[in-house]
Coordinates of C-alpha atoms in Angstrom, one line a residue:
Chain A
M1 CA -47.5 -15.2 41.3
K2 CA -47.7 -12.6 38.5
I3 CA -50.3 -12.8 35.6
L4 CA -49.9 -10.8 32.5
V5 CA -53.2 -10.7 30.3
T6 CA -53.0 -9.7 26.6
V7 CA -56.0 -7.5 25.6
K8 CA -57.3 -5.9 22.2
E9 CA -59.8 -3.3 21.1
V10 CA -61.3 -5.3 18.4
A11 CA -63.7 -3.8 15.4
T12 CA -67.2 -4.4 15.5
V13 CA -69.4 -4.5 12.3
E14 CA -73.0 -3.3 11.8
D15 CA -75.3 -5.9 9.9
E16 CA -75.6 -3.4 7.0
F17 CA -72.1 -1.8 5.9
E18 CA -69.9 -1.0 3.0
I19 CA -66.4 -2.0 2.1
E20 CA -63.9 0.6 0.8
G21 CA -60.5 -0.8 -0.6
T22 CA -59.4 -3.7 1.8
E23 CA -61.6 -2.1 4.8
I24 CA -65.1 -1.7 6.0
A25 CA -65.9 1.9 5.9
D26 CA -65.2 3.5 9.2
Q27 CA -69.0 4.7 9.7
Y28 CA -69.9 1.0 10.1
L29 CA -67.2 0.3 12.6
G30 CA -67.6 -0.1 16.2
A31 CA -64.9 -0.8 19.0
D32 CA -65.5 -3.1 22.1
L33 CA -63.1 -5.1 24.3
N34 CA -62.4 -8.4 22.6
E35 CA -64.9 -10.9 23.9
W36 CA -62.4 -13.9 24.6
D37 CA -59.9 -11.3 26.3
D38 CA -62.9 -10.3 29.0
Y39 CA -62.8 -14.2 29.9
A40 CA -59.0 -13.9 30.4
I41 CA -59.0 -10.9 32.5
E42 CA -61.9 -12.6 34.6
E43 CA -60.0 -15.4 35.0
A44 CA -56.5 -13.5 36.3
V45 CA -58.5 -11.2 38.5
Q46 CA -60.5 -14.3 40.3
L47 CA -56.9 -16.0 40.7
Q48 CA -55.9 -12.4 42.4
E49 CA -59.2 -12.3 44.8
A50 CA -58.2 -15.9 45.6
G51 CA -54.9 -14.9 46.7
V52 CA -53.3 -16.8 44.1
A53 CA -51.9 -13.9 42.0
D54 CA -49.9 -11.0 43.5
E55 CA -50.1 -8.7 40.5
V56 CA -52.3 -8.7 37.4
V57 CA -50.7 -6.5 34.6
T58 CA -52.8 -6.1 31.1
V59 CA -50.8 -5.5 28.0
T60 CA -52.4 -4.1 24.5
I61 CA -51.0 -2.9 21.3
G62 CA -52.8 0.0 20.0
P63 CA -53.2 3.7 19.4
E64 CA -54.3 6.1 22.5
D65 CA -58.2 5.7 20.8
C66 CA -58.1 2.2 22.3
E67 CA -57.3 3.6 26.1
Q68 CA -60.9 3.7 27.0
T69 CA -61.3 0.0 25.9
I70 CA -58.3 -0.9 28.1
R71 CA -59.1 1.0 30.9
Q72 CA -62.2 -1.5 31.1
A73 CA -59.7 -4.3 32.3
L74 CA -58.4 -2.1 35.0
A75 CA -62.1 -1.2 36.1
K76 CA -62.4 -4.9 36.3
G77 CA -59.4 -5.3 38.8
A78 CA -56.0 -5.4 37.0
D79 CA -53.5 -3.6 38.8
R80 CA -51.8 -1.8 35.9
A81 CA -51.7 -1.5 32.0
V82 CA -49.1 -1.4 29.4
R83 CA -50.0 -0.1 26.0
V84 CA -47.3 -0.3 23.1
W85 CA -48.0 2.1 20.5
D86 CA -45.1 3.7 18.0
D87 CA -45.3 5.9 14.9
A88 CA -43.8 3.0 13.2
L89 CA -46.9 0.8 13.5
E90 CA -49.3 3.1 12.1
G91 CA -49.0 1.4 8.7
V92 CA -48.4 -2.0 10.0
D93 CA -50.8 -4.6 9.0
L94 CA -51.2 -6.2 12.4
L95 CA -53.0 -8.9 10.9
D96 CA -49.7 -10.6 10.9
V97 CA -48.8 -13.0 13.6
N98 CA -45.3 -12.6 13.7
A99 CA -45.3 -8.4 14.3
K100 CA -47.8 -9.3 17.6
T101 CA -45.4 -11.8 18.3
Q102 CA -42.2 -9.7 18.5
I103 CA -43.8 -6.9 20.5
L104 CA -45.7 -8.7 23.1
S105 CA -42.8 -11.3 23.6
A106 CA -40.5 -8.2 24.5
V107 CA -43.2 -7.0 26.9
V108 CA -43.6 -10.6 28.5
E109 CA -39.9 -10.7 28.7
E110 CA -39.8 -7.4 30.8
E111 CA -42.7 -7.9 32.7
D112 CA -41.4 -11.7 33.4
P113 CA -44.7 -13.1 34.4
D114 CA -45.4 -16.5 35.8
L115 CA -48.7 -16.9 33.8
V116 CA -49.8 -15.3 30.7
L117 CA -53.4 -15.3 29.7
T118 CA -54.9 -14.6 26.2
G119 CA -58.0 -14.8 24.6
V120 CA -58.2 -18.0 22.1
Q121 CA -58.9 -15.2 19.3
A122 CA -59.6 -11.8 18.3
G123 CA -63.4 -11.5 17.5
D124 CA -62.7 -9.3 14.3
D125 CA -60.0 -11.0 12.5
S126 CA -60.2 -14.6 14.3
F127 CA -56.8 -15.5 14.1
A128 CA -56.4 -17.5 17.3
A129 CA -52.4 -17.8 16.6
T130 CA -50.8 -15.0 18.8
G131 CA -50.8 -16.7 22.1
V132 CA -48.8 -19.9 21.1
S133 CA -46.6 -18.2 18.6
V134 CA -45.6 -16.0 21.9
A135 CA -45.1 -18.9 23.9
E136 CA -42.9 -20.4 21.5
E137 CA -40.8 -16.9 21.2
I138 CA -39.9 -16.6 24.7
G139 CA -39.5 -20.5 25.4
A140 CA -42.5 -20.7 27.8
Q141 CA -45.2 -23.7 27.8
W142 CA -48.5 -23.3 26.6
G143 CA -51.8 -24.4 25.9
A144 CA -54.6 -23.5 23.6
V145 CA -58.4 -23.1 23.9
V146 CA -58.4 -23.6 27.9
N147 CA -62.0 -23.7 29.6
H148 CA -61.1 -24.8 32.9
L149 CA -58.1 -23.6 35.0
E150 CA -57.4 -25.2 38.5
H151 CA -56.9 -22.3 41.0
E152 CA -54.1 -24.4 42.7
F153 CA -50.6 -24.6 41.2
D154 CA -48.9 -27.5 42.6
D155 CA -45.5 -27.9 42.0
G156 CA -45.6 -25.1 39.6
V157 CA -48.0 -26.9 37.0
A158 CA -51.1 -25.3 35.8
S159 CA -53.7 -28.0 35.5
V160 CA -56.1 -27.4 33.0
R161 CA -59.1 -28.7 30.6
R162 CA -58.8 -28.0 26.7
E163 CA -62.0 -27.6 24.9
L164 CA -61.8 -30.0 22.0
E165 CA -64.2 -30.7 19.4
G166 CA -67.5 -32.7 19.9
G167 CA -68.1 -32.1 23.4
V168 CA -65.0 -33.7 24.6
E169 CA -62.5 -31.9 27.1
E170 CA -58.5 -32.9 27.4
L171 CA -57.2 -32.7 30.9
T172 CA -53.5 -31.4 30.7
D173 CA -50.8 -30.5 33.3
I174 CA -48.7 -27.6 32.0
E175 CA -45.4 -26.5 33.5
L176 CA -45.2 -22.7 34.3
P177 CA -44.4 -20.3 33.1
A178 CA -46.9 -20.8 30.3
V179 CA -49.3 -18.9 28.1
L180 CA -52.9 -20.0 28.2
T181 CA -55.5 -19.2 25.3
I182 CA -59.0 -18.7 27.4
Q183 CA -62.0 -19.9 25.7
T184 CA -65.2 -18.0 26.4
G185 CA -67.4 -19.9 28.9
I186 CA -64.6 -20.4 31.5
N187 CA -66.3 -18.2 34.2
E188 CA -68.7 -15.3 34.3
P189 CA -66.9 -12.1 33.6
R190 CA -68.4 -9.1 35.8
Y191 CA -69.3 -5.8 34.9
A192 CA -67.0 -3.2 36.2
S193 CA -68.7 -1.3 39.2
L194 CA -68.8 2.2 39.7
R195 CA -66.0 2.2 42.0
G196 CA -63.9 0.0 39.8
I197 CA -64.3 2.3 37.1
R198 CA -63.5 5.5 39.2
Q199 CA -60.2 3.6 40.2
A200 CA -59.3 2.5 36.7
Q201 CA -58.8 6.2 36.0
R202 CA -56.1 6.7 38.6
K203 CA -54.5 3.1 37.8
E204 CA -51.0 3.4 35.8
L205 CA -51.4 2.9 32.3
D206 CA -47.9 2.8 30.7
V207 CA -47.1 3.8 27.0
Q208 CA -44.2 2.1 25.5
G209 CA -42.5 2.6 22.3
L210 CA -40.9 0.0 19.9
A211 CA -37.5 1.2 20.9
D212 CA -38.4 1.4 24.8
L213 CA -39.0 -2.2 24.4
G214 CA -35.8 -3.1 22.0
V215 CA -38.0 -4.4 19.2
D216 CA -36.6 -3.3 15.8
E217 CA -38.7 -1.9 13.3
G218 CA -37.4 -4.1 10.8
E219 CA -39.1 -6.9 13.0
I220 CA -42.6 -6.0 12.6
E221 CA -42.6 -5.9 8.8
G222 CA -45.3 -8.4 7.7
D223 CA -45.1 -11.0 5.6
L224 CA -48.9 -11.3 5.3
T225 CA -50.8 -8.7 3.2
L226 CA -54.4 -8.4 3.1
T227 CA -55.0 -7.9 -0.9
D228 CA -58.9 -7.9 -0.9
M229 CA -62.0 -7.9 1.0
Y230 CA -65.7 -8.8 -0.3
E231 CA -68.8 -9.8 1.1
P232 CA -69.4 -13.3 0.3
E233 CA -72.1 -14.4 -2.4
S234 CA -75.3 -15.2 -0.2
E235 CA -76.0 -18.9 -1.1
S236 CA -79.4 -18.3 0.4
D237 CA -82.3 -20.1 -1.2
A238 CA -84.7 -20.1 1.4
T239 CA -88.3 -19.4 1.1
I240 CA -88.9 -16.1 2.8
W241 CA -92.3 -16.0 5.0
E242 CA -93.5 -12.6 4.8
G243 CA -96.1 -10.6 6.8
S244 CA -97.5 -10.0 10.4
P245 CA -95.8 -12.0 13.3
E246 CA -99.5 -13.9 12.9
E247 CA -99.0 -14.4 9.4
T248 CA -95.4 -15.9 9.3
A249 CA -96.3 -17.7 12.4
A250 CA -99.1 -19.5 10.6
E251 CA -97.1 -20.3 7.8
L252 CA -94.3 -21.9 9.9
G253 CA -97.2 -23.9 11.6
E254 CA -98.7 -25.0 8.4
M255 CA -95.3 -26.2 7.2
L256 CA -94.5 -28.3 10.4
R257 CA -98.3 -29.8 10.5
N258 CA -97.4 -30.8 6.9
K259 CA -94.4 -32.6 7.7
G260 CA -96.5 -34.2 10.5
V261 CA -94.2 -33.1 13.6
A262 CA -96.2 -30.5 15.0
P263 CA -99.2 -31.0 17.3
Chain B
M1 CA -42.2 -27.0 -7.6
T2 CA -43.9 -26.4 -4.5
D3 CA -44.4 -29.7 -2.1
V4 CA -46.7 -29.5 0.6
L5 CA -46.3 -31.4 3.8
A6 CA -49.8 -32.0 5.4
V7 CA -50.3 -32.7 9.1
T8 CA -53.1 -35.4 10.0
E9 CA -55.0 -35.5 13.1
H10 CA -56.3 -38.2 15.2
R11 CA -57.9 -38.7 18.6
R12 CA -58.3 -41.9 20.8
G13 CA -57.6 -44.1 18.1
E14 CA -59.8 -42.5 15.3
L15 CA -58.7 -40.8 12.6
R16 CA -60.5 -37.2 12.5
D17 CA -62.5 -36.2 9.0
V18 CA -60.1 -33.5 8.5
S19 CA -57.2 -35.6 8.2
Y20 CA -58.8 -36.9 4.7
E21 CA -59.9 -33.0 3.8
I22 CA -56.3 -32.0 4.2
I23 CA -55.4 -34.9 1.4
T24 CA -57.6 -32.6 -1.1
A25 CA -56.4 -29.5 0.1
G26 CA -52.8 -30.4 -0.1
R27 CA -53.1 -32.2 -3.6
Q28 CA -54.6 -29.2 -4.9
L29 CA -52.3 -26.8 -3.8
A30 CA -49.4 -29.2 -5.0
D31 CA -50.9 -29.7 -8.4
E32 CA -50.7 -26.2 -9.0
T33 CA -47.1 -26.3 -9.8
G34 CA -46.6 -30.0 -9.9
G35 CA -44.9 -30.4 -6.6
D36 CA -45.3 -33.6 -4.2
L37 CA -47.8 -34.2 -1.3
H38 CA -46.2 -35.4 1.9
L39 CA -48.3 -36.5 4.9
A40 CA -47.3 -36.3 8.6
V41 CA -48.9 -38.8 10.9
I42 CA -47.4 -38.7 14.5
S43 CA -48.2 -40.6 17.5
G44 CA -50.9 -43.2 17.9
T45 CA -51.0 -46.4 15.7
V46 CA -49.1 -44.9 13.0
D47 CA -49.1 -47.5 10.7
D48 CA -52.7 -47.9 11.0
F49 CA -53.4 -44.5 10.5
A50 CA -51.1 -44.8 7.0
E51 CA -52.9 -47.2 5.8
K52 CA -56.0 -45.8 6.1
L53 CA -54.6 -42.4 4.6
N54 CA -53.0 -44.0 1.7
R55 CA -55.5 -42.3 -0.7
E56 CA -55.5 -40.9 -4.3
G57 CA -53.1 -38.1 -4.4
V58 CA -50.6 -38.7 -1.4
D59 CA -47.0 -39.2 -2.6
A60 CA -45.3 -40.0 0.7
I61 CA -46.5 -40.7 4.3
H62 CA -43.9 -40.1 7.0
T63 CA -44.9 -41.7 10.4
V64 CA -43.5 -41.0 13.7
S65 CA -44.5 -43.4 16.3
H66 CA -44.3 -41.6 19.8
G67 CA -46.8 -41.8 22.5
E68 CA -50.6 -42.5 21.9
E69 CA -52.3 -39.2 21.8
F70 CA -51.7 -35.7 20.5
N71 CA -49.0 -33.6 22.4
H72 CA -48.0 -30.3 20.9
D73 CA -44.7 -30.5 22.1
V74 CA -44.2 -33.8 20.3
Y75 CA -45.9 -32.5 17.3
T76 CA -43.7 -29.3 17.0
Q77 CA -40.6 -31.0 17.3
A78 CA -41.4 -33.6 14.7
I79 CA -42.8 -31.5 12.3
T80 CA -39.9 -28.9 12.3
Q81 CA -37.6 -31.6 11.8
L82 CA -39.8 -33.3 8.9
Y83 CA -39.6 -29.5 7.5
D84 CA -35.5 -29.5 7.7
D85 CA -35.6 -32.9 6.1
L86 CA -38.1 -32.4 3.4
A87 CA -38.2 -28.8 2.5
P88 CA -41.4 -28.2 1.6
Q89 CA -42.9 -25.0 0.4
Y90 CA -45.9 -25.4 2.7
I91 CA -47.3 -26.9 5.8
L92 CA -50.8 -27.7 6.1
T93 CA -52.4 -28.3 9.4
P94 CA -56.1 -28.6 10.6
N95 CA -57.6 -25.6 12.1
S96 CA -58.7 -27.7 14.9
V97 CA -58.3 -26.9 18.5
N98 CA -55.3 -29.4 18.5
G99 CA -54.2 -27.6 14.9
L100 CA -54.0 -24.3 16.8
D101 CA -52.2 -25.5 19.6
Y102 CA -49.0 -26.5 17.4
A103 CA -49.4 -24.5 13.9
P104 CA -48.6 -20.8 15.4
A105 CA -45.5 -22.7 17.3
I106 CA -43.7 -24.2 14.3
A107 CA -44.5 -21.3 12.3
N108 CA -42.6 -19.0 14.8
A109 CA -40.1 -21.9 15.3
L110 CA -39.4 -22.0 11.5
D111 CA -39.5 -18.2 11.1
L112 CA -42.4 -18.9 8.7
P113 CA -45.4 -16.5 8.2
V114 CA -48.9 -18.0 9.3
V115 CA -52.1 -17.9 8.1
T116 CA -55.3 -19.5 10.0
D117 CA -58.5 -20.8 9.4
T118 CA -58.2 -20.8 5.5
I119 CA -61.1 -21.8 3.3
G120 CA -59.3 -21.4 -0.1
L121 CA -55.8 -21.8 -1.1
E122 CA -53.6 -21.2 -4.1
T123 CA -50.2 -20.6 -5.3
D124 CA -48.1 -19.9 -8.3
G125 CA -45.1 -21.2 -6.4
E126 CA -43.8 -18.2 -4.9
T127 CA -46.9 -16.5 -3.4
L128 CA -49.5 -18.3 -1.1
I129 CA -53.0 -16.9 -1.6
A130 CA -55.1 -17.6 1.6
T131 CA -58.9 -17.1 1.2
R132 CA -60.5 -16.6 4.6
E133 CA -63.2 -14.8 6.7
M134 CA -63.4 -11.9 9.2
Y135 CA -65.9 -10.4 11.2
G136 CA -67.4 -13.6 12.2
G137 CA -68.2 -14.2 8.5
K138 CA -69.3 -11.0 7.2
V139 CA -66.9 -10.4 4.7
E140 CA -63.9 -12.7 3.2
T141 CA -60.3 -11.5 2.6
T142 CA -57.8 -12.8 0.3
N143 CA -54.1 -12.6 2.0
E144 CA -51.0 -12.8 0.1
L145 CA -48.0 -14.9 2.0
E146 CA -44.6 -14.5 0.0
G147 CA -42.5 -17.8 0.2
A148 CA -42.8 -20.5 2.4
A149 CA -45.5 -20.5 4.7
V150 CA -47.8 -22.5 7.3
A151 CA -51.8 -22.6 6.8
T152 CA -54.4 -23.9 8.8
I153 CA -57.5 -25.0 7.0
R154 CA -61.2 -25.1 8.1
G155 CA -62.8 -28.4 8.4
A156 CA -65.6 -29.2 5.9
E157 CA -64.3 -27.0 3.3
W158 CA -62.7 -29.1 1.1
P159 CA -64.0 -32.9 0.2
A160 CA -62.3 -35.9 1.5
A161 CA -60.2 -37.5 -0.5
E162 CA -61.3 -41.2 -1.8
G163 CA -59.8 -43.9 -3.4
T164 CA -56.6 -46.2 -2.9
G165 CA -53.1 -44.4 -3.5
D166 CA -49.5 -45.6 -3.8
A167 CA -47.9 -43.5 -1.4
S168 CA -44.2 -44.6 0.1
V169 CA -44.8 -45.2 4.0
E170 CA -41.7 -44.5 5.8
A171 CA -41.0 -44.2 9.6
F172 CA -39.5 -41.0 10.4
D173 CA -36.8 -41.2 12.8
A174 CA -37.7 -37.9 14.5
E175 CA -35.6 -37.1 17.6
I176 CA -37.8 -36.0 20.5
D177 CA -36.2 -34.2 23.2
E178 CA -38.5 -35.4 26.3
D179 CA -36.9 -32.3 28.4
A180 CA -38.5 -29.9 26.1
V181 CA -42.2 -31.8 26.9
G182 CA -43.7 -29.3 28.9
S183 CA -47.1 -30.6 29.2
T184 CA -48.8 -34.1 29.9
V185 CA -52.1 -34.9 28.7
N186 CA -53.9 -37.1 31.5
G187 CA -57.1 -38.2 29.7
F188 CA -60.3 -37.0 28.3
E189 CA -63.8 -36.4 29.4
E190 CA -66.9 -36.3 27.6
V191 CA -69.1 -33.4 29.0
G192 CA -72.6 -32.3 28.4
G193 CA -74.4 -35.5 29.3
G194 CA -77.5 -35.5 31.5
D195 CA -80.9 -35.6 31.3
V196 CA -81.5 -34.6 27.7
D197 CA -80.0 -35.7 24.4
I198 CA -80.6 -33.0 21.9
S199 CA -79.4 -35.1 19.0
E200 CA -82.4 -37.7 19.6
A201 CA -85.0 -34.8 19.1
D202 CA -87.2 -34.8 16.2
V203 CA -87.7 -30.8 16.4
L204 CA -85.1 -28.4 18.0
V205 CA -86.0 -25.2 18.9
S206 CA -83.0 -23.4 19.2
V207 CA -81.8 -20.3 20.7
G208 CA -79.1 -17.7 20.2
R209 CA -77.8 -14.4 21.4
G210 CA -80.6 -12.6 19.8
I211 CA -82.7 -13.3 23.0
E212 CA -80.9 -10.8 24.7
E213 CA -81.5 -11.8 28.5
E214 CA -81.7 -14.6 30.6
E215 CA -85.3 -13.6 31.6
N216 CA -86.3 -14.2 27.7
I217 CA -85.8 -17.8 28.0
P218 CA -89.0 -18.9 28.8
L219 CA -90.3 -17.7 25.6
I220 CA -88.3 -20.3 24.0
E221 CA -89.4 -22.8 26.4
E222 CA -92.9 -22.1 25.9
L223 CA -92.7 -22.4 22.3
A224 CA -90.9 -25.6 22.7
D225 CA -93.4 -27.2 25.2
A226 CA -96.5 -26.1 22.6
L227 CA -94.6 -27.8 19.8
D228 CA -94.0 -30.7 21.8
A229 CA -90.1 -30.2 20.8
T230 CA -86.8 -29.9 22.5
V231 CA -84.7 -26.6 23.3
S232 CA -81.3 -26.2 22.2
S233 CA -79.3 -23.6 21.9
S234 CA -75.9 -21.7 20.1
R235 CA -72.6 -21.4 22.1
P236 CA -73.1 -17.9 24.0
I237 CA -76.3 -19.0 25.7
V238 CA -74.4 -21.7 27.3
D239 CA -71.3 -19.7 27.9
N240 CA -73.6 -17.4 29.9
G241 CA -74.9 -20.1 31.9
W242 CA -78.8 -19.7 30.8
L243 CA -78.9 -23.2 29.6
P244 CA -76.6 -26.2 30.3
K245 CA -74.0 -27.7 28.4
N246 CA -76.0 -30.6 27.1
R247 CA -78.4 -28.0 24.8
Q248 CA -75.4 -26.9 23.0
V249 CA -75.4 -27.2 19.3
G250 CA -72.3 -27.0 17.5
Q251 CA -68.3 -27.6 17.0
S252 CA -67.7 -28.0 20.7
G253 CA -71.1 -29.1 21.5
K254 CA -73.4 -31.8 19.8
V255 CA -74.1 -32.4 16.1
V256 CA -77.6 -32.7 15.6
T257 CA -79.8 -34.0 12.6
P258 CA -83.7 -33.2 13.4
D259 CA -86.4 -33.5 10.9
V260 CA -86.9 -29.6 11.8
Y261 CA -84.3 -27.2 13.2
I262 CA -85.9 -23.9 14.4
A263 CA -83.1 -21.1 14.6
I264 CA -84.2 -18.3 16.8
G265 CA -81.9 -15.5 17.0
I266 CA -78.9 -17.2 15.9
S267 CA -76.7 -15.7 13.3
G268 CA -75.1 -18.8 12.3
A269 CA -71.3 -18.5 13.0
V270 CA -69.6 -21.4 11.1
Q271 CA -68.7 -23.4 14.5
H272 CA -72.7 -23.4 15.2
V273 CA -73.6 -24.5 11.4
A274 CA -71.1 -27.2 11.6
G275 CA -73.4 -29.0 14.2
M276 CA -76.8 -28.5 12.5
K277 CA -76.2 -28.2 8.7
G278 CA -77.6 -31.8 8.4
S279 CA -81.1 -31.2 9.8
D280 CA -83.5 -32.1 7.3
T281 CA -85.2 -28.7 7.4
I282 CA -84.2 -25.6 8.7
V283 CA -86.2 -22.5 9.5
A284 CA -84.3 -19.3 10.3
I285 CA -85.9 -16.4 12.7
N286 CA -83.8 -13.6 12.4
T287 CA -84.1 -9.6 12.1
D288 CA -80.8 -9.5 9.8
P289 CA -81.4 -11.1 6.7
N290 CA -77.6 -11.1 5.8
A291 CA -76.8 -13.4 8.8
P292 CA -74.8 -16.4 7.3
I293 CA -77.6 -18.9 8.7
M294 CA -79.7 -17.6 5.7
D295 CA -77.4 -19.4 3.5
I296 CA -78.4 -22.8 5.1
A297 CA -82.0 -22.0 5.9
D298 CA -84.9 -23.5 4.0
Y299 CA -87.3 -21.2 5.4
A300 CA -86.7 -18.0 6.7
I301 CA -88.6 -15.0 8.8
H302 CA -86.9 -11.8 8.7
D303 CA -88.4 -10.2 11.7
D304 CA -88.3 -9.8 15.6
L305 CA -88.1 -13.1 17.5
F306 CA -90.0 -11.5 20.5
D307 CA -93.0 -10.9 18.0
V308 CA -92.7 -14.0 15.9
V309 CA -92.1 -16.6 18.9
P310 CA -95.0 -15.6 21.0
A311 CA -97.5 -15.8 17.8
L312 CA -95.9 -19.0 16.9
T313 CA -96.5 -20.6 20.8
E314 CA -100.2 -19.2 20.3
E315 CA -100.4 -20.8 17.0
F316 CA -99.9 -24.2 18.8
G317 CA -102.4 -23.4 21.8
G318 CA -99.6 -22.6 24.4

């Protein structure tokens, strides 16, 4: 079995920040491997270690700057990586699900995996739509918000649990090929070993442009435009206790005793 | 005129709250240009659901009787056929786990743009203006989509529709191609049972990402012991395996309404808040004064939990 894992370098924001136009000012931004994708990578690597998967390939859309983040996936055990970038993508708002769908679907069609794992969502824009959209585009089956995957695929079927609201899980069988969006908590993502990090430097990281993938520039023009970004009005009317830890603890203690809920 | 098709949601024989909220969201959107609000009710006891959903503001209810429970292939086929038949400007679905299991698929199948997890929607008939959050709620953004579009709405952002409506109720004759149904739901399981029921506790001492390491969890347990309270947590603590699933508060865990909820090192992501905002008194201990948890806190301590928690334990003789 061949597994393709989509990974994204996400932007992280400091507690205190400023907005410039429709973006957060650069100096307050950091970068990290998307948390949900980390679980997707771990699931794929575990399937490889169990002898179920023969090959684990990662794919990302992003400029050269994100290679260090993408190498984390290789350091954790993925065999090789594909990075898609193109001058034509410089000004494109990749919030738009359709643009990502066109690009990732082209990669999936080229790689022809049995299973595609994506994170449920990206931690920065939280769209949670790309995986299911890609599945529809390529005519594969899918399952969103998967928090358990059986490592035996009888008759080409993935047995999964989907994490519904309110502590209920749905037990579902999904025919392969399929795209599963992976929820946090499905496994315990490993830290890359020093050996893994060294090996990752030598693993193949193939860069592809839109033309290489046969994606027309016209197909990635977004229908969604971000027009404004602002900090939400604070609705806080909390009573703030100030002072030393002993003083604030005493205030809290008094409140609890007044309510009759503390000894 | 911009007609709206809103898709309702049910599970195990019960309509989910968001089904009534999506009526309000859909009605508001349709009203802006004098359009009609259509509801789709797919699978399960559709006639019973349609009767309950016939509230003020609904113009037409379309039922598709096929199977008992949600199946994304059935929903995708039924909704795309309804879209072809009704030609609405907007399709609204819940931003639920199941909504996210079909909304992106119908958008792609119909070649429409999609915007998810919206908390506000407006239109002038041509452009949809959707408000949503980014970076875990640190910012809000407005997003414009031209022409027809699919939008998913966050639960508990719009009030539930009330009153009795006079909508037409019609069975829609969707042609469901069984060969195209590639997934089978075999059942459901309740998780997070066990020795303790956090929804019964009077006082919850709840711990989040700010605790940093598993080795620090005993700090919270000692405080709970001293207060004669119960330990609960936000999602990352359970994801990391530091506390069992039955301690998780939030959308995918338990909904709790204790007398006092002490949130320690919890930023207050919307999924967490959904599970504890009904608490009588909420106390937040967090170094970040801008954390979303502060919006719903009654009392706040903007300080390091590693200083405050031991002091509080000592205050109660622990």
